[in-house]
Amino acid sequence: MHSEMEIGISNPAVRQRLARLQRRLAERVRIPSSDGYGPEPGDLLVCMDAQYSGNKAWVTADVHEHGRGHLCTYVCRSEVHLGYASGFLCFREGPLLAALLEGIREILPRQVALLVTDGHGIAHPRRMGLASWIGLTTGLPSVGCAKSPLFRSATTPDPARGSLVPLKADGRVVGSVVRTRTGVKPVYVSPGHLLSIASAAGIVLGLPGNYRLPDPLRRADMAARFAQRGEMAPWMEDLGELPPVLPESLQNLIP
DNA sequence: GCGACAG
DNA sequence: ATCTTGTCGC
């Protein structure tokens, strides 16, 4: 017998159905031409990440209070139900993030104001990156901050921190290539849901930190690695095992 | 056929 | 994401 394996996503028929679902979901995403959500003092910004080992995943949510700082970083363990394939990350990781968000909802002093994820928002072939999926699923504003592009950009931002250049997909501007640290590889920022392209870049550049990844996102990454190794830091809180949250739309498509 | 390809 | 050692640079 073999260990429980994830559902293969290499199957053309499965990919086709999921791609169709992505295009349908993308129609509901709202990206204003300007503004949209903007952080206000006291707002809770949640940055999320996940680490994997086989079909096990350690998922984290770093809670940052805008204008003040770090509150706590939550971690949970989950089972992965779908393999990875470029362009379909939202279906693999989305349900895991949704589970943890559900878990911390009652713990937090107030509602989450914004979500930030590893991976893209609308800077995606079908406008349905991880950030857009979780934003749409939760109804919350969301931003995608990816470490590598899904589309090659013709230009690169100046070496100085803060400089940025438009990120295009098929001639359409869908995000920004942002220099978060002088002389270091840029990150790829795109809105997921309920805010503009400019706002998304502004938010990422507004987050604290002197590394390529903003501190909250970096802390989410660190926490997930710690948890995976069975370690905990004083600023982390373990919520234990939480089952992935599969929306109706996925229950029929994913066994 | 070959290279690309978020995490 | 994960598999892995040393090493160059601020």
Short mmCIF file of N, CA and C in Angstrom, two decimals, chain A residues 145-232:
data_model
loop_
_atom_site.label_atom_id
_atom_site.label_comp_id
_atom_site.label_asym_id
_atom_site.label_seq_id
_atom_site.Cartn_x
_atom_site.Cartn_y
_atom_site.Cartn_z
N CYS A 145 1.38 38.71 -3.77
CA CYS A 145 2.78 39.14 -3.79
C CYS A 145 3.63 37.91 -4.10
N ALA A 146 4.00 37.77 -5.37
CA ALA A 146 4.74 36.58 -5.80
C ALA A 146 6.23 36.83 -5.98
N LYS A 147 7.01 35.80 -5.77
CA LYS A 147 8.46 35.92 -5.88
C LYS A 147 8.96 35.71 -7.31
N SER A 148 8.13 35.15 -8.14
CA SER A 148 8.51 34.99 -9.55
C SER A 148 7.28 35.20 -10.43
N PRO A 149 7.51 35.65 -11.65
CA PRO A 149 6.41 36.04 -12.54
C PRO A 149 5.80 34.86 -13.31
N LEU A 150 4.56 35.03 -13.67
CA LEU A 150 3.86 34.04 -14.49
C LEU A 150 3.94 34.53 -15.94
N PHE A 151 4.21 35.85 -16.05
CA PHE A 151 4.39 36.48 -17.36
C PHE A 151 5.69 37.25 -17.31
N ARG A 152 6.51 37.10 -18.32
CA ARG A 152 7.76 37.84 -18.38
C ARG A 152 7.48 39.29 -18.72
N SER A 153 8.05 40.22 -17.91
CA SER A 153 7.86 41.63 -18.19
C SER A 153 9.04 42.15 -19.01
N ALA A 154 8.73 43.06 -19.93
CA ALA A 154 9.76 43.60 -20.82
C ALA A 154 10.74 44.50 -20.09
N THR A 155 10.22 45.23 -19.11
CA THR A 155 11.07 46.17 -18.38
C THR A 155 11.24 45.77 -16.93
N THR A 156 12.27 46.31 -16.30
CA THR A 156 12.51 46.05 -14.88
C THR A 156 12.62 47.39 -14.15
N PRO A 157 12.18 47.43 -12.92
CA PRO A 157 12.24 48.69 -12.15
C PRO A 157 13.67 49.07 -11.82
N ASP A 158 13.89 50.36 -11.52
CA ASP A 158 15.21 50.83 -11.12
C ASP A 158 15.65 50.06 -9.88
N PRO A 159 16.96 50.04 -9.63
CA PRO A 159 17.51 49.28 -8.50
C PRO A 159 17.05 49.77 -7.13
N ALA A 160 16.63 51.00 -7.02
CA ALA A 160 16.26 51.57 -5.72
C ALA A 160 14.94 51.04 -5.17
N ARG A 161 14.93 50.82 -3.85
CA ARG A 161 13.71 50.38 -3.20
C ARG A 161 12.60 51.39 -3.47
N GLY A 162 11.42 50.88 -3.80
CA GLY A 162 10.29 51.76 -4.03
C GLY A 162 9.96 51.95 -5.50
N SER A 163 10.96 51.71 -6.35
CA SER A 163 10.69 51.86 -7.79
C SER A 163 9.88 50.67 -8.28
N LEU A 164 9.05 50.95 -9.27
CA LEU A 164 8.21 49.88 -9.80
C LEU A 164 7.86 50.14 -11.25
N VAL A 165 7.43 49.09 -11.93
CA VAL A 165 7.08 49.19 -13.33
C VAL A 165 5.85 48.30 -13.55
N PRO A 166 5.02 48.68 -14.53
CA PRO A 166 3.79 47.92 -14.76
C PRO A 166 4.06 46.47 -15.15
N LEU A 167 3.23 45.59 -14.69
CA LEU A 167 3.32 44.17 -15.05
C LEU A 167 2.18 43.87 -16.01
N LYS A 168 2.53 43.44 -17.22
CA LYS A 168 1.49 43.23 -18.22
C LYS A 168 1.26 41.75 -18.56
N ALA A 169 0.03 41.46 -18.93
CA ALA A 169 -0.35 40.13 -19.38
C ALA A 169 -1.16 40.32 -20.65
N ASP A 170 -0.61 39.89 -21.76
CA ASP A 170 -1.30 40.05 -23.04
C ASP A 170 -1.62 41.52 -23.30
N GLY A 171 -0.64 42.38 -23.01
CA GLY A 171 -0.84 43.80 -23.30
C GLY A 171 -1.65 44.56 -22.26
N ARG A 172 -2.27 43.84 -21.32
CA ARG A 172 -3.07 44.48 -20.29
C ARG A 172 -2.25 44.61 -19.01
N VAL A 173 -2.33 45.78 -18.36
CA VAL A 173 -1.63 45.94 -17.09
C VAL A 173 -2.43 45.23 -16.01
N VAL A 174 -1.77 44.28 -15.34
CA VAL A 174 -2.46 43.50 -14.31
C VAL A 174 -1.82 43.60 -12.93
N GLY A 175 -0.69 44.33 -12.86
CA GLY A 175 -0.02 44.44 -11.58
C GLY A 175 1.24 45.27 -11.70
N SER A 176 2.17 45.08 -10.77
CA SER A 176 3.42 45.83 -10.78
C SER A 176 4.60 44.96 -10.40
N VAL A 177 5.74 45.28 -11.03
CA VAL A 177 6.99 44.63 -10.64
C VAL A 177 7.59 45.61 -9.64
N VAL A 178 7.72 45.20 -8.41
CA VAL A 178 8.09 46.13 -7.34
C VAL A 178 9.44 45.81 -6.69
N ARG A 179 10.26 46.86 -6.57
CA ARG A 179 11.56 46.72 -5.91
C ARG A 179 11.35 47.00 -4.42
N THR A 180 11.27 45.96 -3.64
CA THR A 180 11.04 46.13 -2.21
C THR A 180 12.34 46.32 -1.43
N ARG A 181 13.46 46.03 -2.10
CA ARG A 181 14.75 46.24 -1.45
C ARG A 181 15.79 46.60 -2.50
N THR A 182 16.57 47.64 -2.24
CA THR A 182 17.56 48.12 -3.19
C THR A 182 18.55 47.03 -3.64
N GLY A 183 18.66 46.92 -4.96
CA GLY A 183 19.63 45.98 -5.52
C GLY A 183 19.24 44.52 -5.46
N VAL A 184 18.01 44.24 -5.03
CA VAL A 184 17.57 42.85 -4.90
C VAL A 184 16.45 42.56 -5.90
N LYS A 185 16.34 41.32 -6.30
CA LYS A 185 15.28 40.91 -7.22
C LYS A 185 13.93 41.46 -6.77
N PRO A 186 13.15 41.95 -7.73
CA PRO A 186 11.84 42.53 -7.38
C PRO A 186 10.80 41.46 -7.07
N VAL A 187 9.64 41.88 -6.56
CA VAL A 187 8.53 40.95 -6.34
C VAL A 187 7.42 41.37 -7.31
N TYR A 188 6.48 40.48 -7.51
CA TYR A 188 5.42 40.73 -8.48
C TYR A 188 4.09 40.90 -7.75
N VAL A 189 3.60 42.14 -7.75
CA VAL A 189 2.41 42.47 -6.96
C VAL A 189 1.19 42.73 -7.84
N SER A 190 0.11 42.07 -7.52
CA SER A 190 -1.14 42.32 -8.25
C SER A 190 -2.31 42.24 -7.28
N PRO A 191 -3.36 43.03 -7.57
CA PRO A 191 -4.53 42.99 -6.70
C PRO A 191 -5.23 41.65 -6.87
N GLY A 192 -5.83 41.19 -5.79
CA GLY A 192 -6.59 39.95 -5.88
C GLY A 192 -8.05 40.27 -6.04
N HIS A 193 -8.53 41.17 -5.18
CA HIS A 193 -9.96 41.50 -5.15
C HIS A 193 -10.19 42.79 -4.38
N LEU A 194 -11.10 43.61 -4.87
CA LEU A 194 -11.57 44.82 -4.18
C LEU A 194 -10.56 45.95 -3.97
N LEU A 195 -9.49 45.99 -4.73
CA LEU A 195 -8.62 47.17 -4.71
C LEU A 195 -7.91 47.30 -6.05
N SER A 196 -7.37 48.50 -6.27
CA SER A 196 -6.73 48.79 -7.56
C SER A 196 -5.30 48.26 -7.65
N ILE A 197 -4.79 48.29 -8.87
CA ILE A 197 -3.41 47.87 -9.12
C ILE A 197 -2.43 48.74 -8.35
N ALA A 198 -2.70 50.06 -8.37
CA ALA A 198 -1.81 51.00 -7.67
C ALA A 198 -1.88 50.79 -6.15
N SER A 199 -3.08 50.57 -5.65
CA SER A 199 -3.25 50.36 -4.21
C SER A 199 -2.51 49.12 -3.75
N ALA A 200 -2.57 48.08 -4.56
CA ALA A 200 -1.90 46.82 -4.20
C ALA A 200 -0.40 47.04 -4.03
N ALA A 201 0.19 47.74 -4.99
CA ALA A 201 1.63 48.02 -4.91
C ALA A 201 1.94 48.91 -3.72
N GLY A 202 1.09 49.90 -3.50
CA GLY A 202 1.29 50.82 -2.39
C GLY A 202 1.25 50.13 -1.04
N ILE A 203 0.33 49.18 -0.92
CA ILE A 203 0.21 48.45 0.33
C ILE A 203 1.45 47.62 0.63
N VAL A 204 1.93 46.92 -0.39
CA VAL A 204 3.13 46.09 -0.19
C VAL A 204 4.33 46.95 0.18
N LEU A 205 4.47 48.09 -0.52
CA LEU A 205 5.60 48.97 -0.21
C LEU A 205 5.42 49.65 1.15
N GLY A 206 4.20 49.70 1.61
CA GLY A 206 3.92 50.34 2.90
C GLY A 206 4.13 49.42 4.08
N LEU A 207 4.19 48.13 3.81
CA LEU A 207 4.41 47.18 4.91
C LEU A 207 5.84 47.31 5.42
N PRO A 208 6.05 47.08 6.73
CA PRO A 208 7.38 47.22 7.30
C PRO A 208 8.33 46.12 6.83
N GLY A 209 9.63 46.42 6.89
CA GLY A 209 10.63 45.40 6.53
C GLY A 209 11.75 45.92 5.67
N ASN A 210 12.90 45.30 5.78
CA ASN A 210 14.06 45.69 4.99
C ASN A 210 14.59 44.51 4.18
N TYR A 211 13.69 43.57 3.94
CA TYR A 211 14.08 42.42 3.13
C TYR A 211 13.21 42.39 1.88
N ARG A 212 13.50 41.47 0.99
CA ARG A 212 12.72 41.40 -0.24
C ARG A 212 11.24 41.21 0.06
N LEU A 213 10.95 40.29 0.98
CA LEU A 213 9.56 40.08 1.38
C LEU A 213 9.24 40.96 2.58
N PRO A 214 8.09 41.63 2.55
CA PRO A 214 7.68 42.46 3.69
C PRO A 214 7.67 41.58 4.95
N ASP A 215 8.00 42.18 6.10
CA ASP A 215 8.09 41.43 7.36
C ASP A 215 6.91 40.49 7.63
N PRO A 216 5.67 40.96 7.48
CA PRO A 216 4.54 40.08 7.79
C PRO A 216 4.51 38.82 6.92
N LEU A 217 4.84 38.99 5.65
CA LEU A 217 4.85 37.86 4.73
C LEU A 217 6.04 36.95 5.04
N ARG A 218 7.14 37.57 5.38
CA ARG A 218 8.36 36.84 5.71
C ARG A 218 8.16 36.03 6.99
N ARG A 219 7.44 36.65 7.94
CA ARG A 219 7.18 35.97 9.21
C ARG A 219 6.26 34.77 9.00
N ALA A 220 5.31 34.93 8.08
CA ALA A 220 4.38 33.83 7.77
C ALA A 220 5.18 32.66 7.19
N ASP A 221 6.14 33.00 6.35
CA ASP A 221 7.00 31.98 5.74
C ASP A 221 7.86 31.29 6.79
N MET A 222 8.47 32.09 7.65
CA MET A 222 9.32 31.54 8.72
C MET A 222 8.53 30.63 9.65
N ALA A 223 7.34 31.10 10.02
CA ALA A 223 6.49 30.34 10.95
C ALA A 223 6.13 28.97 10.36
N ALA A 224 5.83 28.96 9.08
CA ALA A 224 5.45 27.70 8.43
C ALA A 224 6.63 26.73 8.43
N ARG A 225 7.82 27.27 8.22
CA ARG A 225 9.02 26.41 8.23
C ARG A 225 9.30 25.88 9.64
N PHE A 226 9.12 26.75 10.62
CA PHE A 226 9.30 26.33 12.02
C PHE A 226 8.35 25.18 12.34
N ALA A 227 7.08 25.42 12.05
CA ALA A 227 6.04 24.43 12.38
C ALA A 227 6.30 23.10 11.69
N GLN A 228 6.74 23.18 10.46
CA GLN A 228 7.02 21.97 9.70
C GLN A 228 8.10 21.13 10.38
N ARG A 229 9.02 21.83 11.06
CA ARG A 229 10.11 21.14 11.75
C ARG A 229 9.73 20.80 13.19
N GLY A 230 8.47 21.03 13.50
CA GLY A 230 8.01 20.71 14.84
C GLY A 230 8.45 21.71 15.88
N GLU A 231 8.84 22.90 15.44
CA GLU A 231 9.30 23.92 16.37
C GLU A 231 8.28 25.06 16.46
N MET A 232 8.35 25.78 17.57
CA MET A 232 7.45 26.91 17.77
C MET A 232 8.24 28.10 18.30
#
